[in-house]
Amino acid sequence: PGAFEVMTARLIEKLGFEAAVVGGSAVSANGFGVPDHGLVSVTELIEFSGRIAQSVDIPVMADADDCGGSPIAV
């Protein structure tokens, strides 16, 4: 399941899931209040995922499918 912040990751862990994923849309929506248009950099995604991973004992995967955003982000 997808975690969009620390509390969600803790709930995922408490419910018995073995891992969680953080994607660009979660970072955009929760961190910036905007839709996922590829504006979040891969660095921001990794930092956001790292904070979540530090709060739980299950693996947290960062979905960096577009490798750091659209050409607009470049």
PDB file of C-alpha atoms in Angstrom:
ATOM      1  CA  PRO A   1       0.000   0.000   0.000  1.00  0.00           C
ATOM      2  CA  GLY A   2       0.978   3.618  -0.518  1.00  0.00           C
ATOM      3  CA  ALA A   3       2.093   5.830   2.331  1.00  0.00           C
ATOM      4  CA  PHE A   4       1.725   9.578   1.959  1.00  0.00           C
ATOM      5  CA  GLU A   5       3.117  10.554   5.360  1.00  0.00           C
ATOM      6  CA  VAL A   6       4.478   9.057   8.588  1.00  0.00           C
ATOM      7  CA  MET A   7       1.097   8.295  10.186  1.00  0.00           C
ATOM      8  CA  THR A   8      -0.054   6.388   7.110  1.00  0.00           C
ATOM      9  CA  ALA A   9       3.164   4.347   7.094  1.00  0.00           C
ATOM     10  CA  ARG A  10       2.674   3.470  10.757  1.00  0.00           C
ATOM     11  CA  LEU A  11      -0.903   2.351  10.065  1.00  0.00           C
ATOM     12  CA  ILE A  12       0.293   0.230   7.137  1.00  0.00           C
ATOM     13  CA  GLU A  13       2.859  -1.412   9.413  1.00  0.00           C
ATOM     14  CA  LYS A  14       0.349  -1.909  12.248  1.00  0.00           C
ATOM     15  CA  LEU A  15      -2.081  -3.590   9.854  1.00  0.00           C
ATOM     16  CA  GLY A  16       0.565  -6.208   9.095  1.00  0.00           C
ATOM     17  CA  PHE A  17       1.753  -5.241   5.649  1.00  0.00           C
ATOM     18  CA  GLU A  18       5.353  -6.192   4.925  1.00  0.00           C
ATOM     19  CA  ALA A  19       6.270  -3.020   2.987  1.00  0.00           C
ATOM     20  CA  ALA A  20       4.973   0.358   1.842  1.00  0.00           C
ATOM     21  CA  VAL A  21       5.541   2.523  -1.205  1.00  0.00           C
ATOM     22  CA  VAL A  22       5.842   6.304  -1.579  1.00  0.00           C
ATOM     23  CA  GLY A  23       5.175   7.749  -5.020  1.00  0.00           C
ATOM     24  CA  GLY A  24       5.487  11.128  -6.645  1.00  0.00           C
ATOM     25  CA  SER A  25       1.753  11.767  -6.465  1.00  0.00           C
ATOM     26  CA  ALA A  26       1.820  11.271  -2.681  1.00  0.00           C
ATOM     27  CA  VAL A  27       4.721  13.686  -2.295  1.00  0.00           C
ATOM     28  CA  SER A  28       3.035  16.271  -4.540  1.00  0.00           C
ATOM     29  CA  ALA A  29      -0.355  16.036  -2.860  1.00  0.00           C
ATOM     30  CA  ASN A  30       0.766  15.834   0.759  1.00  0.00           C
ATOM     31  CA  GLY A  31       3.918  17.916   0.610  1.00  0.00           C
ATOM     32  CA  PHE A  32       2.846  20.681  -1.766  1.00  0.00           C
ATOM     33  CA  GLY A  33      -0.938  20.438  -2.203  1.00  0.00           C
ATOM     34  CA  VAL A  34      -0.722  20.117  -5.983  1.00  0.00           C
ATOM     35  CA  PRO A  35      -1.455  17.284  -8.433  1.00  0.00           C
ATOM     36  CA  ASP A  36       1.353  15.076  -9.701  1.00  0.00           C
ATOM     37  CA  HIS A  37       2.610  16.821 -12.826  1.00  0.00           C
ATOM     38  CA  GLY A  38       6.195  15.616 -12.481  1.00  0.00           C
ATOM     39  CA  LEU A  39       7.298  18.715 -10.568  1.00  0.00           C
ATOM     40  CA  VAL A  40       8.765  16.811  -7.606  1.00  0.00           C
ATOM     41  CA  SER A  41      12.461  16.077  -7.997  1.00  0.00           C
ATOM     42  CA  VAL A  42      13.919  12.665  -7.300  1.00  0.00           C
ATOM     43  CA  THR A  43      15.854  14.263  -4.412  1.00  0.00           C
ATOM     44  CA  GLU A  44      12.613  15.477  -2.812  1.00  0.00           C
ATOM     45  CA  LEU A  45      11.046  12.051  -3.287  1.00  0.00           C
ATOM     46  CA  ILE A  46      14.020  10.331  -1.643  1.00  0.00           C
ATOM     47  CA  GLU A  47      14.060  12.784   1.284  1.00  0.00           C
ATOM     48  CA  PHE A  48      10.307  12.414   1.820  1.00  0.00           C
ATOM     49  CA  SER A  49      10.552   8.604   1.630  1.00  0.00           C
ATOM     50  CA  GLY A  50      13.540   8.609   3.999  1.00  0.00           C
ATOM     51  CA  ARG A  51      11.607  10.459   6.683  1.00  0.00           C
ATOM     52  CA  ILE A  52       8.791   7.942   6.354  1.00  0.00           C
ATOM     53  CA  ALA A  53      11.214   4.978   6.409  1.00  0.00           C
ATOM     54  CA  GLN A  54      12.806   6.207   9.636  1.00  0.00           C
ATOM     55  CA  SER A  55       9.432   5.987  11.366  1.00  0.00           C
ATOM     56  CA  VAL A  56       8.676   2.308  10.661  1.00  0.00           C
ATOM     57  CA  ASP A  57      10.398  -1.067  10.762  1.00  0.00           C
ATOM     58  CA  ILE A  58       9.155  -2.266   7.355  1.00  0.00           C
ATOM     59  CA  PRO A  59      10.795  -1.521   3.996  1.00  0.00           C
ATOM     60  CA  VAL A  60       9.654   1.670   2.267  1.00  0.00           C
ATOM     61  CA  MET A  61      10.094   1.835  -1.495  1.00  0.00           C
ATOM     62  CA  ALA A  62      10.343   5.142  -3.342  1.00  0.00           C
ATOM     63  CA  ASP A  63       8.586   5.025  -6.709  1.00  0.00           C
ATOM     64  CA  ALA A  64      10.847   7.164  -8.886  1.00  0.00           C
ATOM     65  CA  ASP A  65       9.222   6.088 -12.138  1.00  0.00           C
ATOM     66  CA  ASP A  66       9.951   9.301 -13.997  1.00  0.00           C
ATOM     67  CA  CYS A  67      13.391   9.768 -12.433  1.00  0.00           C
ATOM     68  CA  GLY A  68      12.848  13.260 -11.142  1.00  0.00           C
ATOM     69  CA  GLY A  69      10.052  14.890 -13.025  1.00  0.00           C
ATOM     70  CA  SER A  70       9.155  16.221 -16.398  1.00  0.00           C
ATOM     71  CA  PRO A  71      11.197  18.484 -18.674  1.00  0.00           C
ATOM     72  CA  ILE A  72       9.529  21.386 -16.816  1.00  0.00           C
ATOM     73  CA  ALA A  73      11.433  20.362 -13.665  1.00  0.00           C
ATOM     74  CA  VAL A  74      14.743  20.374 -15.530  1.00  0.00           C
TER      75      VAL A  74
END
